[in-house]
CSV table of C-alpha atoms and ligand atoms in Angstrom, one decimal:
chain,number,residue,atom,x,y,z
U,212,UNK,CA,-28.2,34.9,-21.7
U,213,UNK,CA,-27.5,37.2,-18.9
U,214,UNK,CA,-24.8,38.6,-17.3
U,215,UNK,CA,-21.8,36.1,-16.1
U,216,UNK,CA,-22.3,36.1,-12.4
U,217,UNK,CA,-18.7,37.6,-11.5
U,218,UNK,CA,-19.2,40.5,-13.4
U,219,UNK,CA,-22.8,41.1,-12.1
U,220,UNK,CA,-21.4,40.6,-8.5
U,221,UNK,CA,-18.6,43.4,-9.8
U,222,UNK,CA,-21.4,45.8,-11.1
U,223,UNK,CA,-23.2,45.3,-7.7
U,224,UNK,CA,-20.8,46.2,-5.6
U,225,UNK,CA,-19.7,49.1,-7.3
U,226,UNK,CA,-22.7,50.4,-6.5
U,227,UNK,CA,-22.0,50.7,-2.8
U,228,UNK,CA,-20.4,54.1,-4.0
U,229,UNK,CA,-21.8,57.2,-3.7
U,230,UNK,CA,-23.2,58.5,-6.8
U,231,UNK,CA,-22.9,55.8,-8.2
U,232,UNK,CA,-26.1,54.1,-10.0
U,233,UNK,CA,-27.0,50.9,-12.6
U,234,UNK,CA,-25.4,52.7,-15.4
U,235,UNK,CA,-22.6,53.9,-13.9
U,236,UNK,CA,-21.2,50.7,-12.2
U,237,UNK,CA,-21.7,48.6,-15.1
U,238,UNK,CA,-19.8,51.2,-16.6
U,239,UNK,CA,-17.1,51.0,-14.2
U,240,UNK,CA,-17.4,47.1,-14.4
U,241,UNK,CA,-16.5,47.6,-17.8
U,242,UNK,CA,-13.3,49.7,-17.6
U,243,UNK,CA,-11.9,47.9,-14.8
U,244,UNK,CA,-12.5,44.2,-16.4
U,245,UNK,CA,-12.0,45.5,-19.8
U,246,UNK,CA,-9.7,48.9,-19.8
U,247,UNK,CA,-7.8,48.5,-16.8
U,248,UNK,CA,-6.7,45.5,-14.9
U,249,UNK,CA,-3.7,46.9,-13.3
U,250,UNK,CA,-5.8,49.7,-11.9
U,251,UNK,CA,-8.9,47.1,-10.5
U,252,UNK,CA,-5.6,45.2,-8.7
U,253,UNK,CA,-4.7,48.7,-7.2
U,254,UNK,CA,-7.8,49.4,-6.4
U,255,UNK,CA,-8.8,46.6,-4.7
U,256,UNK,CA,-5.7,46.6,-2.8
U,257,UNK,CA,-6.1,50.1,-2.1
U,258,UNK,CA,-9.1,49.0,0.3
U,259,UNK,CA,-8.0,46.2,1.9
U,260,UNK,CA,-5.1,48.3,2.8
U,261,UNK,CA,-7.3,51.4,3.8
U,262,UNK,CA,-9.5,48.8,5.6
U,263,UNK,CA,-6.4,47.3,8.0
U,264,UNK,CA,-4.7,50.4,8.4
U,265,UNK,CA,-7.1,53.5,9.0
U,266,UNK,CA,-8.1,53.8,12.4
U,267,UNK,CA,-10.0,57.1,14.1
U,268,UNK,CA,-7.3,59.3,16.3
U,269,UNK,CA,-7.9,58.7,20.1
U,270,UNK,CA,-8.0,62.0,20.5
U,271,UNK,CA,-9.7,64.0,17.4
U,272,UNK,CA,-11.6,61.4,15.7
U,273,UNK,CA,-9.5,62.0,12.3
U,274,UNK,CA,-8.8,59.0,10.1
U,275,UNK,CA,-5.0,58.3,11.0
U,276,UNK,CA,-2.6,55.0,10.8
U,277,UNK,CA,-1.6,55.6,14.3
U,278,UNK,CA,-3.9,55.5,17.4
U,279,UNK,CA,-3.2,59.6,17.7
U,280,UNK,CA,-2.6,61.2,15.0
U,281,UNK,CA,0.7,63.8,13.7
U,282,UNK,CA,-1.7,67.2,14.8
U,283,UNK,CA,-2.7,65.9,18.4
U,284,UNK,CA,1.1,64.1,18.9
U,285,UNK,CA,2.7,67.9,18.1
U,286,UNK,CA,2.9,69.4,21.1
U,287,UNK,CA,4.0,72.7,20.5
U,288,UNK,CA,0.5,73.6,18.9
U,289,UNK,CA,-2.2,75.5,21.2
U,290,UNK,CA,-3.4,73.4,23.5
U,291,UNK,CA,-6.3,75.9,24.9
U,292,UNK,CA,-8.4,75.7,21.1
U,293,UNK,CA,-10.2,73.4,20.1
U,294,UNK,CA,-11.7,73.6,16.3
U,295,UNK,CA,-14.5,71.3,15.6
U,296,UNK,CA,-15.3,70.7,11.7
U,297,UNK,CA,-17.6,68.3,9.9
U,298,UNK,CA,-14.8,65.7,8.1
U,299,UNK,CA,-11.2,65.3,7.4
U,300,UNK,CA,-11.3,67.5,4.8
U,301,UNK,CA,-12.3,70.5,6.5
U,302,UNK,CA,-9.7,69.9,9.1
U,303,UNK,CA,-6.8,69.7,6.0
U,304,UNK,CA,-8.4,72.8,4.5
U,305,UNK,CA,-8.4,74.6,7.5
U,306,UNK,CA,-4.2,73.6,8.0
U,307,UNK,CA,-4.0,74.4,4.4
U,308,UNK,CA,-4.1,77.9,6.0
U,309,UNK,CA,-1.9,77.8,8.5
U,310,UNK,CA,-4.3,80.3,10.7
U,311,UNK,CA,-4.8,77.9,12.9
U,312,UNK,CA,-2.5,76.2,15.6
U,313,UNK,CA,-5.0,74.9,18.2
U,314,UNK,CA,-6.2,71.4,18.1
U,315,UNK,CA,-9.0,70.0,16.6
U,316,UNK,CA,-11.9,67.9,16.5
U,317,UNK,CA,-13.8,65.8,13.7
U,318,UNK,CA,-17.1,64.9,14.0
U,319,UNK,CA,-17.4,62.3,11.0
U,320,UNK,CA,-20.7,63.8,9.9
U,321,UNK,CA,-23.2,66.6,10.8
U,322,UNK,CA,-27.2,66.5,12.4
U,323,UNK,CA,-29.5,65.7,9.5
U,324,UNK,CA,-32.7,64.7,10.9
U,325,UNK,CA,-34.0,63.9,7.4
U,326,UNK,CA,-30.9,61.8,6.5
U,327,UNK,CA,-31.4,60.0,9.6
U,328,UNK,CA,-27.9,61.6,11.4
U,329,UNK,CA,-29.3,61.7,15.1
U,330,UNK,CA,-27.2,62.8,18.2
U,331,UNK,CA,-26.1,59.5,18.4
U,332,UNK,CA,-24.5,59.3,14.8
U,333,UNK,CA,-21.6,61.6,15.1
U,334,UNK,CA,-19.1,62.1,17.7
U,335,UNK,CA,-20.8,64.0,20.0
U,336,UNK,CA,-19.8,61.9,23.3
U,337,UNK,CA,-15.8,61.8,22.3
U,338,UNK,CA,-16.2,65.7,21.5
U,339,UNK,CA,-17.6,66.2,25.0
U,340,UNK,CA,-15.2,64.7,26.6
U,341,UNK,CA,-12.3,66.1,24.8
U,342,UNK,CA,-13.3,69.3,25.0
U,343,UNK,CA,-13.8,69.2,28.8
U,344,UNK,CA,-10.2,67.9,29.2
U,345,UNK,CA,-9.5,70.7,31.5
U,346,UNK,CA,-7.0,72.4,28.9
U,347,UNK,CA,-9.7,73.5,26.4
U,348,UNK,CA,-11.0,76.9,26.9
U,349,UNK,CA,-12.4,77.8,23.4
U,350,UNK,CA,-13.8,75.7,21.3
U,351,UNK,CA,-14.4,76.9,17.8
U,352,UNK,CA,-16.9,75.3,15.7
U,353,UNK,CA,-16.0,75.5,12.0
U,354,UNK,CA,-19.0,73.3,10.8
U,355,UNK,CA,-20.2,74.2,7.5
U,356,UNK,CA,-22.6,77.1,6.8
U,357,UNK,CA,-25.2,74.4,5.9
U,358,UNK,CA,-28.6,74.1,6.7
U,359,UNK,CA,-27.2,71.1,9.0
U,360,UNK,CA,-23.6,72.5,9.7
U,361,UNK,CA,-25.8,75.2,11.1
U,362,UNK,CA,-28.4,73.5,13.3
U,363,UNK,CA,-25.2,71.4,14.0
U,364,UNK,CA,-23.3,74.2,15.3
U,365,UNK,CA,-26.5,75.7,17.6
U,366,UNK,CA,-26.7,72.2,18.9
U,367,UNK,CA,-23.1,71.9,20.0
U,368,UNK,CA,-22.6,75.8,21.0
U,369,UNK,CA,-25.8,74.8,23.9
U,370,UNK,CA,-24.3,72.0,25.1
U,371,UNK,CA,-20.3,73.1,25.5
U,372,UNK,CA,-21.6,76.5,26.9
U,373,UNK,CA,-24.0,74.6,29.3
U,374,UNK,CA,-20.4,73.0,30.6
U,375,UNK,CA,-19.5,76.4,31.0
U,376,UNK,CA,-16.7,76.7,27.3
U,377,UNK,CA,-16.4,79.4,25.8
U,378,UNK,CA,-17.9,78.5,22.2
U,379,UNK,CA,-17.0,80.7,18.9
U,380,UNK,CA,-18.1,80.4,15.2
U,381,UNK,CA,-15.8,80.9,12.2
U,382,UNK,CA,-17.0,83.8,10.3
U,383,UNK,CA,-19.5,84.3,7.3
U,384,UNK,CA,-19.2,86.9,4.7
U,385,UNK,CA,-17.6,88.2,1.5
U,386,UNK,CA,-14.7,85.9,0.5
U,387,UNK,CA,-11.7,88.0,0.5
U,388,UNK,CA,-11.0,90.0,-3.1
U,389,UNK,CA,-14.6,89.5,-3.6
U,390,UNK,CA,-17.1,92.4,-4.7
U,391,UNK,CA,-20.1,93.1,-3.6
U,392,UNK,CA,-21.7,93.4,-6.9
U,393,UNK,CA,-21.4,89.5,-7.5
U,394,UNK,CA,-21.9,88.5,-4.2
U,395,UNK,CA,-25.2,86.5,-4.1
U,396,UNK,CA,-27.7,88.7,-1.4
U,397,UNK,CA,-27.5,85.7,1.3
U,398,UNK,CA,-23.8,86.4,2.0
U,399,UNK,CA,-23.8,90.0,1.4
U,400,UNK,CA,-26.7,90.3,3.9
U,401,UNK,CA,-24.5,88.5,6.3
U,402,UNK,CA,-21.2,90.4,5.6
U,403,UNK,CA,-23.2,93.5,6.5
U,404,UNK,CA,-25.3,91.8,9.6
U,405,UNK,CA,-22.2,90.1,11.0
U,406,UNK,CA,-20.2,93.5,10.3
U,407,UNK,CA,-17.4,94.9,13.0
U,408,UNK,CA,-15.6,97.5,14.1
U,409,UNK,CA,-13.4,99.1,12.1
U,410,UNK,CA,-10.1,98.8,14.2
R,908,UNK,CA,-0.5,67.6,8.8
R,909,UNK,CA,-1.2,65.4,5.2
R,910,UNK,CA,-3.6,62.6,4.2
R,911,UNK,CA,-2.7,59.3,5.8
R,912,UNK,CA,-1.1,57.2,3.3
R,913,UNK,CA,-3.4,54.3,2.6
R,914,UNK,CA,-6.3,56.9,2.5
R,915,UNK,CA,-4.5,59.0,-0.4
R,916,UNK,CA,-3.7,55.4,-1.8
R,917,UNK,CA,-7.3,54.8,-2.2
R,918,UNK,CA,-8.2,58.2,-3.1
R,919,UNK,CA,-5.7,57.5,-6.0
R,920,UNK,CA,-7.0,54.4,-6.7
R,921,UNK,CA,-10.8,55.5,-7.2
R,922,UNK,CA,-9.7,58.1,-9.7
R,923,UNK,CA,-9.1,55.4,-12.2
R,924,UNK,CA,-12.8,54.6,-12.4
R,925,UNK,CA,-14.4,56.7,-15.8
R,926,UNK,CA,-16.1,59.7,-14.5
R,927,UNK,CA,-14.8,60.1,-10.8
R,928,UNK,CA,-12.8,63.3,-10.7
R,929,UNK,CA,-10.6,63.9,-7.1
R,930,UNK,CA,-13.6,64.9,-5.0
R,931,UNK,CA,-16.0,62.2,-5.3
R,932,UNK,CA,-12.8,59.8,-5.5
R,933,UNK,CA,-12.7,61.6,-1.7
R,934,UNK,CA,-16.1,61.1,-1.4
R,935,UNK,CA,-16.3,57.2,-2.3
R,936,UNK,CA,-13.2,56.8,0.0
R,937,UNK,CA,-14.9,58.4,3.2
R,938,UNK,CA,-18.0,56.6,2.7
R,939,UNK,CA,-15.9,53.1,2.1
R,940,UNK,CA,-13.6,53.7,5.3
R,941,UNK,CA,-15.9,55.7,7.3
R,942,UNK,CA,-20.2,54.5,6.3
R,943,UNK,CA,-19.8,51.0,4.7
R,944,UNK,CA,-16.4,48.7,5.6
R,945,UNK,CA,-18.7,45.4,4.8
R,946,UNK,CA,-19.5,47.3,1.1
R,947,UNK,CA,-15.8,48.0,0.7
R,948,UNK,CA,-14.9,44.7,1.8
R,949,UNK,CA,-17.2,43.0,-0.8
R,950,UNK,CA,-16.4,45.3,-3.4
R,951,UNK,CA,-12.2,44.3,-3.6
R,952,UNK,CA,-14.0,40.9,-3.3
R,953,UNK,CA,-15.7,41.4,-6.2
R,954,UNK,CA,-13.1,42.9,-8.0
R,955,UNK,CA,-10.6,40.3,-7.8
R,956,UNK,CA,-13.4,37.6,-8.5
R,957,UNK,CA,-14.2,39.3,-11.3
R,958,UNK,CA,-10.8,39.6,-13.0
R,959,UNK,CA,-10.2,36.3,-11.7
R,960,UNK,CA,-13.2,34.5,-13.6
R,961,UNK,CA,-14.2,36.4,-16.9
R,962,UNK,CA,-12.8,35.5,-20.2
R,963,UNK,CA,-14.3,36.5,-24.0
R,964,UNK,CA,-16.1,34.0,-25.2
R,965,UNK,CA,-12.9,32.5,-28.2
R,966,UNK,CA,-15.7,32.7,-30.6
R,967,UNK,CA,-18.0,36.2,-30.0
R,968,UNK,CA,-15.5,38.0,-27.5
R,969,UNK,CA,-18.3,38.8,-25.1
R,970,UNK,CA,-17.2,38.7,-21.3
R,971,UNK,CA,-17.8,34.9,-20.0
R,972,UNK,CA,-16.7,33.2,-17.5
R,973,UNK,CA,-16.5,30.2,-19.7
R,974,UNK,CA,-13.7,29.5,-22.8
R,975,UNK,CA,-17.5,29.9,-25.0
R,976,UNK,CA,-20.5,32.0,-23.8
R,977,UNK,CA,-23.6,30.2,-23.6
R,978,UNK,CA,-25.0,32.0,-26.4
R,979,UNK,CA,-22.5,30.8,-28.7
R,980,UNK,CA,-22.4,26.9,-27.2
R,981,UNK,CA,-26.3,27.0,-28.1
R,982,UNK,CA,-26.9,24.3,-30.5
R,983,UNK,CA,-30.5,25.7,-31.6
R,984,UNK,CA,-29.6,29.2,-32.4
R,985,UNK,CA,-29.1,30.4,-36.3
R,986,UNK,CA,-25.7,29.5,-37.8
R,987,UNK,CA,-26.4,31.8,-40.8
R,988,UNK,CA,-26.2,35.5,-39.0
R,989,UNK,CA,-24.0,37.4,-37.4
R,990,UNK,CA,-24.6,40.5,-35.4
R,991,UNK,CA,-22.0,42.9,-34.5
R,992,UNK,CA,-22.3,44.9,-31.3
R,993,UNK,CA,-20.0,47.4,-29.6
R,994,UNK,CA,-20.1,45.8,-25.9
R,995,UNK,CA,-21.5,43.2,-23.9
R,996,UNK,CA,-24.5,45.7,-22.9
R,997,UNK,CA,-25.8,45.6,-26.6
R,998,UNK,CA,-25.7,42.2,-26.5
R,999,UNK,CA,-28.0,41.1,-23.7
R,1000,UNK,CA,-30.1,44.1,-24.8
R,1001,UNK,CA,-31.3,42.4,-28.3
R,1002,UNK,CA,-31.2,39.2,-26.6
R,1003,UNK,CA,-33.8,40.3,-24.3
R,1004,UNK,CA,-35.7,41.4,-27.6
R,1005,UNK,CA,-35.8,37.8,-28.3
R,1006,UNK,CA,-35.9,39.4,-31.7
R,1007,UNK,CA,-33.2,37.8,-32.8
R,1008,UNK,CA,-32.0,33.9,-33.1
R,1009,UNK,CA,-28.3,34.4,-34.6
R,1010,UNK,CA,-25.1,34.8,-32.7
R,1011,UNK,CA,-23.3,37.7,-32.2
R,1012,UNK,CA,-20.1,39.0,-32.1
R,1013,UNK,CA,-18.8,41.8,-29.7
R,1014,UNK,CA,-16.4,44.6,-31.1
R,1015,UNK,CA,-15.7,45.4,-26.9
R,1016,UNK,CA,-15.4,49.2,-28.6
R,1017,UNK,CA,-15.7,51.3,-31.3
R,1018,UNK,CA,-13.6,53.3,-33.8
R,1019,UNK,CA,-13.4,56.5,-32.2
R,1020,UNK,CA,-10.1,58.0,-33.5
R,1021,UNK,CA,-10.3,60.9,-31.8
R,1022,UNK,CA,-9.7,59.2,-28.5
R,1023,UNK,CA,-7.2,57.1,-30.1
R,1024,UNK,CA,-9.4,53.9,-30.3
R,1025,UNK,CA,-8.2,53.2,-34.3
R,1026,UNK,CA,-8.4,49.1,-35.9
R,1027,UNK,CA,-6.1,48.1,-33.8
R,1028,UNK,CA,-8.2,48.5,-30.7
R,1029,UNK,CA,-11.2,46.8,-31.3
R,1030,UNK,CA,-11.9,43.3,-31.9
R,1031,UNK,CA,-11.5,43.2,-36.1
R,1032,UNK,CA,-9.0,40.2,-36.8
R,1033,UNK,CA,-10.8,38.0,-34.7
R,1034,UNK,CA,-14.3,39.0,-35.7
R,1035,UNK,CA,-13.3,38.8,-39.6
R,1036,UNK,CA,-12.2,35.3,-38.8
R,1037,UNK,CA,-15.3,34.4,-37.3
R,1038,UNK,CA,-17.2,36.1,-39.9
R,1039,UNK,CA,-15.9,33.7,-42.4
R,1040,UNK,CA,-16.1,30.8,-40.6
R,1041,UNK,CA,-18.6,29.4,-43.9
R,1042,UNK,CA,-21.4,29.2,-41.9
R,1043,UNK,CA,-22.2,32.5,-41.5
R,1044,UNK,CA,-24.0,34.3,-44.6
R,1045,UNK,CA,-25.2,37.5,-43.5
R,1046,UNK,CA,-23.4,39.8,-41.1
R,1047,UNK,CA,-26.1,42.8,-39.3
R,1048,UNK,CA,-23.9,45.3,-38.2
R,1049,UNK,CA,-25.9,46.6,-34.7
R,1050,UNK,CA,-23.7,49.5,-33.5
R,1051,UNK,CA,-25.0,52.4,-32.0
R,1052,UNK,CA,-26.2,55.2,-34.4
R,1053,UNK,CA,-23.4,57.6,-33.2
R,1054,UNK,CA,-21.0,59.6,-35.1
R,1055,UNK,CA,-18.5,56.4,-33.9
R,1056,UNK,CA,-20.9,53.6,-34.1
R,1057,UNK,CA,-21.7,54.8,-37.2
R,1058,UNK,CA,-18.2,55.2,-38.9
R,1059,UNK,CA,-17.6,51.7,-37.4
R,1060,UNK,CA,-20.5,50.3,-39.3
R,1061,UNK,CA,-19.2,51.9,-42.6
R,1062,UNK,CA,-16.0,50.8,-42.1
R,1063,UNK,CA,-17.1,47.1,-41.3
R,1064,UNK,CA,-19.0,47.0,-44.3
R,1065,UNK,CA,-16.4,47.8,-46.9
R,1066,UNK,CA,-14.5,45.1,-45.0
R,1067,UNK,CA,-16.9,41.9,-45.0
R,1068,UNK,CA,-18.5,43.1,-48.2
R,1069,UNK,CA,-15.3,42.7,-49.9
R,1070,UNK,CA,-14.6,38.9,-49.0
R,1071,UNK,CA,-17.9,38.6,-49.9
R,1072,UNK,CA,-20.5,38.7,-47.0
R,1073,UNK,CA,-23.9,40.3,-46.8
R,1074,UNK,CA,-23.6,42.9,-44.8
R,1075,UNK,CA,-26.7,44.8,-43.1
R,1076,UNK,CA,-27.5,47.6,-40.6
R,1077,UNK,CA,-29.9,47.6,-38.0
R,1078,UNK,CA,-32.7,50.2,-38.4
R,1079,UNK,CA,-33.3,53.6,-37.2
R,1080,UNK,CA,-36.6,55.4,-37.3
R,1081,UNK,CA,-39.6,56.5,-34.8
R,1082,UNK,CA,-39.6,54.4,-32.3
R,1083,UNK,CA,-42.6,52.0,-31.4
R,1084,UNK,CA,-45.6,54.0,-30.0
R,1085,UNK,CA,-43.8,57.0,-30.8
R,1086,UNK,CA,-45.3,60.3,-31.5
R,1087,UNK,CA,-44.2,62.4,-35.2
R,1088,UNK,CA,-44.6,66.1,-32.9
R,1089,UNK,CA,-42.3,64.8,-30.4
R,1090,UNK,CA,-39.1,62.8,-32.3
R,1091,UNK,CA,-36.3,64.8,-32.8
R,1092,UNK,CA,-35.4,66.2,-35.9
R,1093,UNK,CA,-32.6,64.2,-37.3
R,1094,UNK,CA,-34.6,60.6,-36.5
R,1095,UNK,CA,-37.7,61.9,-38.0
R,1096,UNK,CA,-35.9,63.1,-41.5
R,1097,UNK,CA,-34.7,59.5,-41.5
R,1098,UNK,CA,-37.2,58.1,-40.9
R,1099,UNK,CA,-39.1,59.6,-43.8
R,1100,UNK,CA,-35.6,58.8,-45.9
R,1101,UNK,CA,-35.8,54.8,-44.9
R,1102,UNK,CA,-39.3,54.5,-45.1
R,1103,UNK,CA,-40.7,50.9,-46.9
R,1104,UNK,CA,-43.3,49.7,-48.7
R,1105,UNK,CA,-46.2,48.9,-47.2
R,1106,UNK,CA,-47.2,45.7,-47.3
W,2173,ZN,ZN1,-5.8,63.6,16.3
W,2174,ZN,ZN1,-19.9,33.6,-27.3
């Protein structure tokens, strides 16, 4: 007796997912076959949809339905700043904030050497380019404070300066309301090395 | 600036699957759209294959793809005993025991009140009838030894024993090759409380 072939093909696949090992998928297997056949219908709608539909924005490598996408069509944001972040995401938490009214650019990833994420496996090439569009004159790089958002953000703030931009990083340190006391030493040590001027 | 539709659709759609909470729903999504189109292709595939194909088995309730499961269309296998699991998983673990020559018959659950799983939830009707089909004489109840598995089991019992059935339970104890200094508590006091003769 083993498993009915369907339902092993089911299990097999769900472990494509991130996360998500032997135990976990056949749990999943379970629930959807079992549980929840109206959600398995949705879901696997839900991907063939996302598959036809989500393209990457011509112009800031976001996932979007339309070849640009609503940020880079508005044109009454800054045209001079250019953000770049890791993922989509970080670009919706950053407009979340509403601090920001440049444009921006997604790189669909970070360098990680060990992971096997060379130069060549993130946007690098469409960044270049878009930043050098002639209206760019600061680009901001809002990559996480990573190991590899790090090493990503040295690697990208040689190679824009090199083309003569003006390069930026967003800034490290306390979170705002936080105290010092339960601050771990890492980003203390940072709040007080990256300190400023009192205006 | 917002999610683009089909990618909040499948966000949506992830979160139905036990133990993915909104950020690796995100996660999954990015990875499906972004790392692996032929895996998210494959995967709605294999989901609508899946509900598509598999069945219960009419006369153990175990997923087949078949009106009866091989197991149960297996000439050679006892006619006498019947052992209840909670899911299919239980199943093809005793089978790869090859400990046991009965059939089986799969609960797809257990009574777990508490999560509002109560008789009416699990497979009991149908697993009543097929205890008393005449053929069967002894019934081993085989779910897990869990505060549900075992109320299930008790409540089982009191059921087949009164239409007259042998009922018995599976049994717990040390496992094989395993050490007195390191089971845990609970499985070594009942293990000294079900101990047997020696022969
Ligand atoms: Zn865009
Ligand atoms: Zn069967």
């Amino acid at each position: 007796m083993s498993t009915p072939p369907s339902l092993q093909a089911l299990i097999n696949a769900l472990k494509v997912l991130p996360g998500v090992g032997p135990k976990s998928a056949q749990r999943m297997a379970f629930h959807l076959v079992q549980r929840d056949p109206a959600g398995a219908v949705q879901l696997a709608q839900a991907i063939i949809d996302a598959q036809g539909r989500l393209q990457h924005c011509r112009l800031c490598n976001t996932f979007a339905e339309t070849d640009v996408c609503e940020i880079c069509q508005d044109e009454q944001r800054n045209h001079s700043q250019l953000c770049v972040v890791e993922m989509p995401t970080d670009l919706w938490a950053i407009e979340a904030t509403r601090a920001f009214e440049g444009r921006y650019f997604v790189l669909m990833g970070r360098l990680s050497p060990l992971d096997g994420v060379g130069v060549n496996d993130i946007a690098l090439r469409p960044l270049i380019s878009r930043a050098l569009d002639g209206e760019i004159e600061e680009v901001i790089l809002a990559t996480n404070f990573t190991t590899e958002g790090e090493a990503t953000a040295y690697y990208l703030s040689e190679l824009l300066r090199a083309r003569g931009l003006k390069v930026s990083r967003i800034a490290r340190g306390l979170p705002v309301g936080g105290e010092l006391e339960h601050a771990d030493p890492a980003t203390l040590a940072q709040a007080v090395i990256e300190r400023r001027d009192k205006p």
